[in-house]
Coordinates of C-alpha atoms (C1' of nucleotides) in Angstrom, one line a residue:
Chain B
M20 CA -90.1 21.8 167.9
E21 CA -87.3 20.2 169.9
Y22 CA -86.4 18.6 166.6
T23 CA -85.2 21.9 165.1
V24 CA -83.0 22.3 168.1
L25 CA -81.7 18.8 167.6
V26 CA -80.7 19.3 164.0
R27 CA -79.0 22.7 164.3
M28 CA -75.7 21.6 163.0
N29 CA -72.3 23.2 163.0
E30 CA -72.0 25.3 159.9
K31 CA -68.6 24.0 159.1
L32 CA -70.1 20.6 158.4
F33 CA -71.6 21.8 155.1
L34 CA -71.4 24.4 152.4
R35 CA -75.1 25.0 152.3
D36 CA -77.4 23.8 155.0
P37 CA -79.0 20.6 153.6
E38 CA -82.0 21.0 156.0
S39 CA -82.8 24.3 154.3
S40 CA -84.1 22.9 151.1
A41 CA -86.0 19.9 149.7
L42 CA -83.0 18.9 147.6
G43 CA -80.7 19.1 150.6
R44 CA -82.9 16.9 152.7
R45 CA -83.1 14.3 149.9
I46 CA -79.3 14.4 149.6
V47 CA -79.0 13.5 153.2
R48 CA -81.8 11.1 153.5
Q49 CA -81.1 9.2 150.3
G50 CA -77.4 9.5 151.1
I51 CA -78.0 7.5 154.2
L52 CA -79.7 4.8 152.3
L53 CA -77.1 4.7 149.5
V54 CA -74.3 4.4 152.0
T55 CA -76.0 1.6 153.9
D56 CA -76.7 -0.1 150.5
I57 CA -73.3 -0.1 148.9
G58 CA -70.9 1.2 151.6
F59 CA -69.1 4.5 152.0
E60 CA -66.1 3.7 149.7
E61 CA -68.4 2.6 146.9
M62 CA -70.7 5.6 147.3
T63 CA -70.0 8.5 144.9
F64 CA -71.8 11.8 144.4
R65 CA -72.5 10.8 140.9
K66 CA -74.4 7.7 142.0
L67 CA -76.2 9.6 144.7
A68 CA -77.2 12.3 142.2
E69 CA -78.6 9.7 139.8
R70 CA -80.5 8.1 142.7
I71 CA -82.3 11.4 143.5
S72 CA -82.5 12.6 139.9
T73 CA -80.2 15.6 140.3
K74 CA -76.7 16.4 139.2
E75 CA -73.3 15.9 140.8
A76 CA -72.6 19.6 140.8
S77 CA -75.8 20.3 142.9
I78 CA -74.6 18.0 145.6
Y79 CA -71.2 19.7 145.6
R80 CA -73.1 22.9 146.5
Y81 CA -74.1 21.3 149.8
F82 CA -71.1 19.3 150.7
E83 CA -67.5 19.9 149.9
N84 CA -66.9 16.2 149.3
K85 CA -68.1 12.8 150.3
H86 CA -66.0 12.7 153.4
R87 CA -67.8 15.8 154.7
L88 CA -71.1 14.2 154.0
L89 CA -70.0 11.2 156.2
V90 CA -68.9 13.5 158.9
Y91 CA -72.2 15.3 158.7
L92 CA -74.2 12.1 159.0
V93 CA -72.2 10.9 161.9
A94 CA -72.4 14.2 163.7
W95 CA -76.1 14.3 163.2
Y96 CA -76.3 10.8 164.7
W97 CA -74.3 11.9 167.8
Q98 CA -76.5 14.9 168.3
W99 CA -79.6 12.8 167.9
L100 CA -78.2 10.3 170.4
E101 CA -77.2 13.0 172.9
Y102 CA -80.7 14.4 172.7
Q103 CA -82.2 10.9 173.3
V104 CA -79.8 10.5 176.3
V105 CA -81.0 13.9 177.8
F106 CA -84.6 13.1 177.1
Q107 CA -84.6 9.6 178.6
T108 CA -82.5 10.4 181.6
N109 CA -83.8 13.7 182.7
N110 CA -86.7 12.3 184.7
L111 CA -84.4 9.7 186.4
T112 CA -82.7 10.2 189.7
D113 CA -80.7 7.0 190.0
P114 CA -77.5 7.4 188.0
R115 CA -77.3 3.6 187.6
E116 CA -80.7 3.7 185.9
K117 CA -79.4 6.5 183.6
L118 CA -76.5 4.4 182.6
E119 CA -78.7 1.5 181.9
R120 CA -80.8 3.6 179.6
I121 CA -77.7 4.9 177.8
L122 CA -76.5 1.4 177.1
K123 CA -79.8 0.5 175.6
L124 CA -79.8 3.6 173.5
M125 CA -76.3 2.8 172.2
L126 CA -77.8 -0.4 170.7
L127 CA -80.8 1.6 169.5
K128 CA -83.2 -0.1 171.8
D129 CA -86.4 1.7 173.0
F130 CA -85.5 5.1 171.5
A131 CA -88.2 7.7 171.1
Q132 CA -89.7 7.2 167.6
P133 CA -91.0 10.3 165.8
N134 CA -94.7 10.3 165.1
A135 CA -95.5 8.0 162.3
S136 CA -97.3 10.6 160.2
S137 CA -94.2 12.6 159.3
A138 CA -92.2 9.5 158.6
A139 CA -91.6 10.3 154.9
D140 CA -89.2 13.1 155.6
E141 CA -87.6 11.7 158.7
M142 CA -84.0 10.5 158.9
D143 CA -83.8 6.8 158.9
V144 CA -82.1 6.4 162.3
A145 CA -81.8 2.7 162.1
A146 CA -79.9 3.0 158.8
L147 CA -77.8 5.8 160.3
H148 CA -76.9 3.5 163.3
R149 CA -75.6 0.9 160.8
I150 CA -73.5 3.6 159.1
V151 CA -72.1 4.7 162.5
I152 CA -71.1 1.2 163.2
R153 CA -69.5 0.5 159.9
E154 CA -68.2 3.8 158.8
A155 CA -67.9 6.3 161.7
S156 CA -64.3 5.6 162.4
K157 CA -63.5 6.7 158.8
A158 CA -64.8 10.1 159.7
Y159 CA -61.8 10.7 162.1
L160 CA -59.2 8.2 161.0
T161 CA -57.8 10.5 158.4
H162 CA -54.6 12.3 157.7
H163 CA -56.4 15.6 158.2
I164 CA -58.0 14.9 161.6
T165 CA -56.2 17.8 163.2
E166 CA -57.6 20.3 160.8
D167 CA -61.1 18.8 160.9
N168 CA -60.9 18.9 164.7
R169 CA -60.0 22.5 164.6
H170 CA -63.2 23.1 162.7
Q171 CA -65.1 21.4 165.5
L172 CA -66.4 18.7 163.3
F173 CA -66.2 16.2 166.1
K174 CA -67.8 18.3 168.7
P175 CA -71.1 16.4 168.8
Y176 CA -69.2 13.2 169.6
K177 CA -67.2 15.0 172.3
D178 CA -70.4 16.5 173.7
L179 CA -72.0 13.1 173.9
C180 CA -69.0 11.6 175.6
G181 CA -68.8 14.5 178.0
R182 CA -72.4 14.1 178.9
I183 CA -72.0 10.4 179.6
A184 CA -68.8 11.0 181.5
G185 CA -70.9 13.4 183.7
I186 CA -73.4 10.7 184.5
I187 CA -70.6 8.3 185.2
L188 CA -69.3 10.8 187.8
E189 CA -72.8 11.1 189.3
Y190 CA -72.7 7.4 189.8
R191 CA -69.1 7.4 191.1
P192 CA -67.8 10.9 191.8
D193 CA -64.2 9.7 192.3
Y194 CA -63.9 7.7 189.2
P195 CA -60.7 8.8 187.5
Y196 CA -61.4 7.7 183.9
A197 CA -64.8 9.1 183.2
R198 CA -64.1 10.4 179.7
S199 CA -62.1 7.4 178.5
R200 CA -64.8 5.1 180.0
A201 CA -67.5 7.0 178.1
S202 CA -65.7 6.9 174.8
S203 CA -64.6 3.3 175.2
I204 CA -68.0 2.0 176.0
I205 CA -69.5 3.6 173.0
E206 CA -66.8 2.3 170.7
T207 CA -67.0 -1.1 172.2
A208 CA -70.7 -1.2 171.7
H209 CA -70.3 -0.5 168.0
Y210 CA -67.5 -2.7 166.9
Q211 CA -68.7 -5.6 169.0
A212 CA -72.0 -5.2 167.2
F213 CA -70.0 -5.2 163.9
F214 CA -67.9 -8.2 164.9
M215 CA -71.0 -10.1 166.0
Q216 CA -72.3 -9.8 162.5
Y217 CA -69.2 -10.2 160.4
L218 CA -66.5 -11.7 162.5
P219 CA -68.4 -13.5 165.2
S220 CA -65.4 -15.6 166.4
L221 CA -64.1 -12.4 167.8
T222 CA -67.1 -12.3 170.1
D223 CA -69.1 -14.5 172.4
F224 CA -72.3 -13.6 170.6
G225 CA -72.0 -16.0 167.6
T226 CA -75.0 -16.3 165.3
G227 CA -76.1 -19.6 166.8
S228 CA -76.2 -21.3 170.3
G229 CA -75.5 -19.8 173.7
G230 CA -78.0 -19.1 176.4
Q231 CA -81.6 -18.2 176.1
L232 CA -80.9 -14.6 175.2
G233 CA -80.6 -13.3 171.7
N234 CA -77.3 -12.0 170.5
E235 CA -78.3 -8.3 170.9
D236 CA -79.3 -9.0 174.5
R237 CA -76.1 -10.8 175.2
L238 CA -74.1 -7.9 173.8
L239 CA -76.1 -5.7 176.1
S240 CA -75.3 -7.9 179.1
F241 CA -71.6 -7.8 178.1
L242 CA -71.6 -4.0 177.9
R243 CA -73.5 -3.7 181.2
H244 CA -70.9 -6.1 182.8
L245 CA -68.0 -4.1 181.4
L246 CA -69.3 -0.7 182.5
F247 CA -70.5 -1.6 186.0
S248 CA -67.6 -3.8 186.8
S249 CA -65.2 -1.0 186.1
L250 CA -67.3 1.6 188.0
E251 CA -67.7 -0.6 191.0
T252 CA -64.2 -1.7 191.4
A253 CA -63.1 -0.9 194.9
T254 CA -59.3 -0.4 194.5
L255 CA -58.2 1.7 191.6
S256 CA -54.5 1.4 191.4
T257 CA -53.6 4.4 189.3
S258 CA -49.9 3.5 189.5
R259 CA -49.3 -0.1 190.4
Chain F
M133 CA -35.0 -19.0 162.7
E134 CA -38.2 -18.5 164.5
Y135 CA -38.5 -15.4 162.4
T136 CA -39.2 -17.4 159.2
V137 CA -42.0 -19.1 161.1
L138 CA -43.3 -15.8 162.2
V139 CA -43.5 -14.3 158.7
R140 CA -45.0 -17.3 157.0
M141 CA -48.1 -15.6 155.8
N142 CA -51.4 -16.8 154.3
E143 CA -50.9 -17.0 150.5
K144 CA -54.2 -15.3 149.9
L145 CA -52.7 -12.1 151.3
F146 CA -50.5 -11.5 148.2
L147 CA -50.1 -12.4 144.6
R148 CA -46.4 -13.1 144.9
D149 CA -44.8 -13.5 148.3
P150 CA -43.1 -10.1 149.0
E151 CA -40.6 -11.8 151.4
S152 CA -39.3 -13.9 148.5
S153 CA -37.4 -11.1 146.7
A154 CA -35.5 -7.9 147.5
L155 CA -38.1 -5.8 145.6
G156 CA -40.9 -7.4 147.5
R157 CA -39.3 -6.7 150.9
R158 CA -38.7 -3.1 149.8
I159 CA -42.3 -2.7 148.8
V160 CA -43.4 -3.9 152.3
R161 CA -40.9 -2.0 154.3
Q162 CA -41.1 1.2 152.4
G163 CA -44.8 0.8 152.2
I164 CA -44.9 0.9 156.0
L165 CA -43.0 4.1 156.0
L166 CA -45.0 5.8 153.2
V167 CA -48.3 4.9 154.9
T168 CA -47.1 6.3 158.2
D169 CA -45.9 9.4 156.4
I170 CA -48.9 10.3 154.3
G171 CA -51.7 8.0 155.5
F172 CA -53.4 5.1 153.8
E173 CA -55.9 7.1 151.7
E174 CA -53.2 9.3 150.3
M175 CA -50.8 6.4 149.6
T176 CA -50.9 5.2 146.0
F177 CA -48.8 2.5 144.3
R178 CA -47.5 5.1 142.0
K179 CA -46.0 7.1 144.9
L180 CA -44.7 4.0 146.5
A181 CA -43.1 2.9 143.2
E182 CA -41.4 6.3 142.9
R183 CA -40.2 6.1 146.5
I184 CA -38.4 2.8 145.8
S185 CA -37.5 3.5 142.2
T186 CA -39.6 0.9 140.6
K187 CA -42.8 0.9 138.5
E188 CA -46.4 0.7 139.5
A189 CA -46.9 -2.5 137.5
S190 CA -44.2 -4.2 139.5
I191 CA -46.0 -3.6 142.8
Y192 CA -49.2 -4.9 141.3
R193 CA -47.4 -8.2 140.7
Y194 CA -47.1 -8.6 144.5
F195 CA -50.4 -7.1 145.7
E196 CA -53.7 -7.0 144.0
N197 CA -54.4 -3.5 145.2
K198 CA -53.5 -1.2 148.1
H199 CA -56.2 -2.5 150.3
R200 CA -54.6 -5.9 150.2
L201 CA -51.3 -4.4 151.1
L202 CA -52.9 -2.9 154.1
V203 CA -54.5 -6.2 155.1
Y204 CA -51.0 -7.8 154.6
L205 CA -49.3 -5.3 156.9
V206 CA -52.0 -5.6 159.6
A207 CA -51.9 -9.4 159.4
W208 CA -48.2 -9.3 159.7
Y209 CA -48.5 -7.2 162.8
W210 CA -51.0 -9.5 164.4
Q211 CA -48.8 -12.5 163.7
W212 CA -45.8 -10.7 165.1
L213 CA -47.8 -9.7 168.2
E214 CA -49.0 -13.2 168.8
Y215 CA -45.5 -14.5 168.6
Q216 CA -44.4 -11.9 171.2
V217 CA -47.3 -13.0 173.4
V218 CA -46.3 -16.6 173.2
F219 CA -42.6 -15.8 173.7
Q220 CA -43.1 -13.5 176.7
T221 CA -45.8 -15.6 178.5
N222 CA -44.4 -19.1 177.9
N223 CA -42.2 -19.1 180.9
L224 CA -44.8 -17.6 183.2
T225 CA -47.2 -19.6 185.4
D226 CA -49.4 -16.9 186.8
P227 CA -52.1 -16.0 184.3
R228 CA -52.4 -12.5 185.8
E229 CA -48.7 -11.9 185.0
K230 CA -49.4 -13.1 181.5
L231 CA -52.2 -10.7 181.1
E232 CA -50.0 -7.9 182.4
R233 CA -47.4 -8.7 179.8
I234 CA -50.0 -8.7 177.1
L235 CA -51.2 -5.3 178.1
K236 CA -47.7 -3.9 177.8
L237 CA -47.2 -5.5 174.5
M238 CA -50.3 -4.0 173.1
L239 CA -48.8 -0.6 173.8
L240 CA -45.5 -1.8 172.3
K241 CA -43.7 -1.7 175.6
D242 CA -40.7 -4.0 176.3
F243 CA -41.0 -6.1 173.2
A244 CA -38.2 -8.4 172.0
Q245 CA -36.1 -6.2 169.7
P246 CA -34.3 -8.1 166.9
N247 CA -30.6 -7.9 167.0
A248 CA -29.4 -4.5 165.9
S249 CA -27.0 -5.9 163.3
S250 CA -29.7 -6.9 160.8
A251 CA -31.8 -3.8 161.4
A252 CA -31.6 -2.6 157.8
D253 CA -33.9 -5.2 156.4
E254 CA -36.2 -5.4 159.5
M255 CA -39.8 -4.4 159.5
D256 CA -40.2 -1.1 161.4
V257 CA -42.5 -2.5 164.1
A258 CA -43.0 0.9 165.8
A259 CA -44.2 2.4 162.5
L260 CA -46.4 -0.7 161.9
H261 CA -47.9 -0.2 165.3
R262 CA -48.9 3.4 164.3
I263 CA -50.5 2.0 161.2
V264 CA -52.4 -0.6 163.1
I265 CA -53.8 2.2 165.4
R266 CA -54.7 4.6 162.6
E267 CA -55.6 2.3 159.7
A268 CA -56.3 -1.3 160.8
S269 CA -60.0 -0.9 161.1
K270 CA -60.1 0.1 157.4
A271 CA -58.8 -3.4 156.7
Y272 CA -62.1 -4.9 157.9
L273 CA -64.6 -2.1 157.7
T274 CA -65.3 -2.7 154.0
H275 CA -68.3 -3.8 151.9
H276 CA -66.4 -6.9 151.0
I277 CA -65.5 -8.1 154.5
T278 CA -67.5 -11.4 154.0
E279 CA -65.5 -12.4 151.0
D280 CA -62.2 -11.3 152.6
N281 CA -63.1 -13.2 155.7
R282 CA -63.8 -16.3 153.6
H283 CA -60.3 -16.0 152.3
Q284 CA -59.0 -16.1 155.9
L285 CA -57.5 -12.7 155.6
F286 CA -58.3 -11.9 159.3
K287 CA -57.2 -15.2 160.7
P288 CA -54.1 -13.7 162.4
Y289 CA -56.3 -11.3 164.3
K290 CA -58.6 -14.1 165.3
D291 CA -55.7 -16.3 166.3
L292 CA -54.3 -13.5 168.6
C293 CA -57.7 -12.9 170.1
G294 CA -58.2 -16.6 170.6
R295 CA -54.9 -16.9 172.4
I296 CA -55.6 -14.0 174.7
A297 CA -59.1 -15.4 175.3
G298 CA -57.4 -18.6 176.4
I299 CA -55.2 -16.8 178.9
I300 CA -58.3 -15.0 180.2
L301 CA -59.8 -18.4 180.8
E302 CA -56.7 -19.6 182.6
Y303 CA -57.1 -16.6 184.9
R304 CA -60.9 -17.0 185.3
P305 CA -62.1 -20.3 183.9
D306 CA -65.8 -19.4 184.2
Y307 CA -65.6 -16.1 182.5
P308 CA -68.4 -16.0 179.9
Y309 CA -67.1 -13.3 177.6
A310 CA -63.4 -14.3 177.0
R311 CA -63.4 -13.7 173.2
S312 CA -65.2 -10.4 173.4
R313 CA -63.1 -9.3 176.3
A314 CA -59.9 -10.1 174.3
S315 CA -61.0 -8.2 171.1
S316 CA -62.4 -5.3 173.1
I317 CA -59.3 -4.8 175.2
I318 CA -57.2 -4.7 172.0
E319 CA -59.4 -2.3 170.2
T320 CA -59.7 -0.1 173.3
A321 CA -55.9 0.0 173.6
H322 CA -55.6 1.2 170.0
Y323 CA -58.3 3.9 169.7
Q324 CA -57.6 5.2 173.2
A325 CA -54.1 5.7 172.1
F326 CA -55.4 7.4 168.9
F327 CA -57.8 9.6 170.9
M328 CA -55.1 10.5 173.3
Q329 CA -53.0 11.9 170.5
Y330 CA -55.7 13.5 168.3
L331 CA -58.9 14.0 170.3
P332 CA -57.6 14.1 173.9
S333 CA -60.8 15.4 175.3
L334 CA -62.3 11.9 174.6
T335 CA -59.8 10.5 177.1
D336 CA -58.4 11.2 180.6
F337 CA -54.9 11.2 179.2
G338 CA -54.6 14.7 177.9
T339 CA -51.3 15.9 176.6
G340 CA -50.7 18.0 179.8
S341 CA -51.3 17.7 183.5
G342 CA -52.6 14.8 185.6
G343 CA -50.7 12.7 188.0
Q344 CA -47.1 11.9 188.0
L345 CA -47.4 9.3 185.3
G346 CA -46.9 9.9 181.6
N347 CA -49.9 9.5 179.3
E348 CA -48.8 6.2 178.0
D349 CA -48.5 4.9 181.5
R350 CA -51.9 6.3 182.5
L351 CA -53.4 4.6 179.4
L352 CA -51.8 1.4 180.6
S353 CA -53.3 1.8 184.1
F354 CA -56.7 2.4 182.5
L355 CA -56.5 -0.8 180.4
R356 CA -55.3 -2.8 183.5
H357 CA -58.2 -1.4 185.4
L358 CA -60.7 -2.2 182.7
L359 CA -59.4 -5.7 182.2
F360 CA -59.0 -6.8 185.7
S361 CA -62.1 -5.2 187.1
S362 CA -64.2 -7.1 184.6
L363 CA -62.3 -10.4 185.2
E364 CA -62.6 -10.0 189.0
T365 CA -66.3 -9.1 189.2
A366 CA -68.0 -11.6 191.5
T367 CA -71.5 -11.6 190.1
L368 CA -71.9 -11.9 186.4
S369 CA -75.6 -11.3 185.6
T370 CA -75.8 -12.8 182.2
S371 CA -79.5 -12.0 182.1
R372 CA -80.5 -9.3 184.5
Chain C
dC36 C1' -92.8 41.5 138.7
dA37 C1' -87.9 42.2 139.0
dA38 C1' -83.9 40.6 141.2
dA39 C1' -81.7 37.3 143.4
dT40 C1' -80.9 32.6 144.2
dA41 C1' -81.1 27.6 143.2
dT42 C1' -80.8 24.0 140.1
dG43 C1' -80.1 21.8 135.5
dA44 C1' -77.3 20.6 131.7
dT45 C1' -73.1 20.1 129.7
dA46 C1' -68.3 20.0 129.6
dG47 C1' -63.9 19.4 131.0
dT48 C1' -59.5 18.3 134.0
dA49 C1' -56.2 16.0 136.9
dA50 C1' -55.6 12.0 139.5
dT51 C1' -56.5 7.2 140.6
dA52 C1' -56.7 2.4 140.0
dC53 C1' -55.7 -0.4 137.4
dT54 C1' -54.3 -3.6 132.7
dA55 C1' -51.5 -4.7 128.6
dT56 C1' -47.4 -5.2 125.9
dT57 C1' -42.8 -5.5 124.8
dA58 C1' -38.0 -4.9 125.9
dT59 C1' -34.4 -5.7 129.1
dT60 C1' -32.1 -7.7 132.9
dC61 C1' -31.4 -11.1 136.1
dT62 C1' -31.4 -16.1 137.8
dT63 C1' -30.6 -20.7 137.7
dG64 C1' -30.0 -25.3 136.0
dC65 C1' -27.2 -27.8 133.2
Chain S
dG106 C1' -20.5 -20.1 130.6
dC107 C1' -24.8 -20.2 128.5
dA108 C1' -29.5 -21.0 127.3
dA109 C1' -34.2 -20.9 129.2
dG110 C1' -37.1 -19.0 132.1
dA111 C1' -38.5 -15.6 135.3
dA112 C1' -38.6 -10.9 137.1
dT113 C1' -38.6 -6.2 136.3
dA114 C1' -38.5 -1.9 133.4
dA115 C1' -40.5 1.1 130.3
dT116 C1' -44.2 2.8 128.0
dA117 C1' -48.9 3.2 127.0
dG118 C1' -53.6 3.1 127.6
dT119 C1' -58.6 2.8 129.9
dA120 C1' -62.4 3.6 132.9
dT121 C1' -63.6 5.8 136.9
dT122 C1' -63.3 9.3 140.4
dA123 C1' -63.4 13.6 142.4
dC124 C1' -63.9 17.4 141.5
dT125 C1' -64.5 22.7 138.9
dA126 C1' -66.5 25.8 135.4
dT127 C1' -70.0 27.8 132.7
dC128 C1' -74.2 29.2 131.3
dA129 C1' -79.2 28.5 130.8
dT130 C1' -83.4 27.9 133.2
dA131 C1' -86.3 27.5 136.9
dT132 C1' -87.8 29.1 141.5
dT133 C1' -88.1 31.9 145.3
dT134 C1' -88.5 36.4 147.6
dG135 C1' -88.6 41.3 148.5

DNA sequence: CAAATATGATAGTAATACTATTATTCTTGC
DNA sequence: GCAAGAATAATAGTATTACTATCATATTTG
């Protein structure tokens, strides 16, 4: 029920709604798996078509090109995440608790799993999370960002950041950088997770050693530290 | 003099050293301008060759492919920036002052300009800065990052982060996240600058309004706030 | 069950990302 | 000043990519 609300996507994100047909759903679900397998650059509609036993031209009836498919996947993830944020913070009163939950969600901890019975047709959120970490910035780091933005393709990300910014302001109403704080904590979560895996010397969460916590938990501690240290700073010198 | 030290690049970054010939230097310098003009995805060696009146095959003798050219440009920038950091902080004793200088350098404020006479053959650092903001993550967000990393292609970035992490530890010797703090402040500086320009609603530095400071200065204030609030936090709950 | 719609099957095009080959020019050591 | 070697120009060619077009065949739906 709420799921259909969750996946109602901006119509500019596709040519034909992939959720409206079995083929469309396979394009999206297998597209996620193919991109996680071989990476976005190496993914082609031909390979995806072969994987799901259809033809290139059929995929082009759903998505203009592979960049739009990426934008769709990433937008879906942001909408899903915002839904999780709303769902998991609605019953909380303490804004600090809300922010704690959000940090965990950003690392895909303790999110609301769909019922196991309908798992076959579900989106693989864990795979999508990996795509967001590795590929999401390619969705907006393009020469045509202005046009894409005009088509509202990034609205789900903006909505999520706006919602988190609102909770930041609940926690600290006079905080002057709520939106930048929201977008930067999300981005930091993602590329620190990436660096942790591929360029660990850029982090303090190397694969081995360090503390009794696992790397994921140490990353979470770092994000908590970053977020709350900034929100709890007494003096905010806007000039200097 | 120090310049030759600065540009001594890892030999894995190219096939033939582009600084060793006039054509190589034009490839790099005009490559910077072409990428800033049309974006990395749209740049091709054919277009670059036409721009500098040479042939595609000649460019391939210097760089294996266009991704390697991007990696080269980004690596050059990190080496240049590390040099600037060393140069501008060497005479300072206060680590806080050093970090202040570094923040400004990250936004390309007050950097040491080369003498105007030799400007014709200089790298356009301002254009390169724009490339780093818009394209640098494409240098490492690839399916072949592990191999590229084995070839040390990202060493200049690691070196810069390591140096900044060292200064962070001068300022606060017990800080447990020095490397992550260094990499995250750099990344934050760059995509906040990007968002400010293209997706301003993700930031608090919209094109209009707000305070008496310009957007660049407000971004600097934000970065200063982020960095020092985290470094000055009394209690660092590594667990929780 | 007819009409509309979706997909399959096949073909084709322009551009991209290279590689190869040979001719020409440009250096550089002697 | 010239021969040997290196760099570049000029031209060609290939496999792949990123599409678009067309028409036949299913499949859905009113």
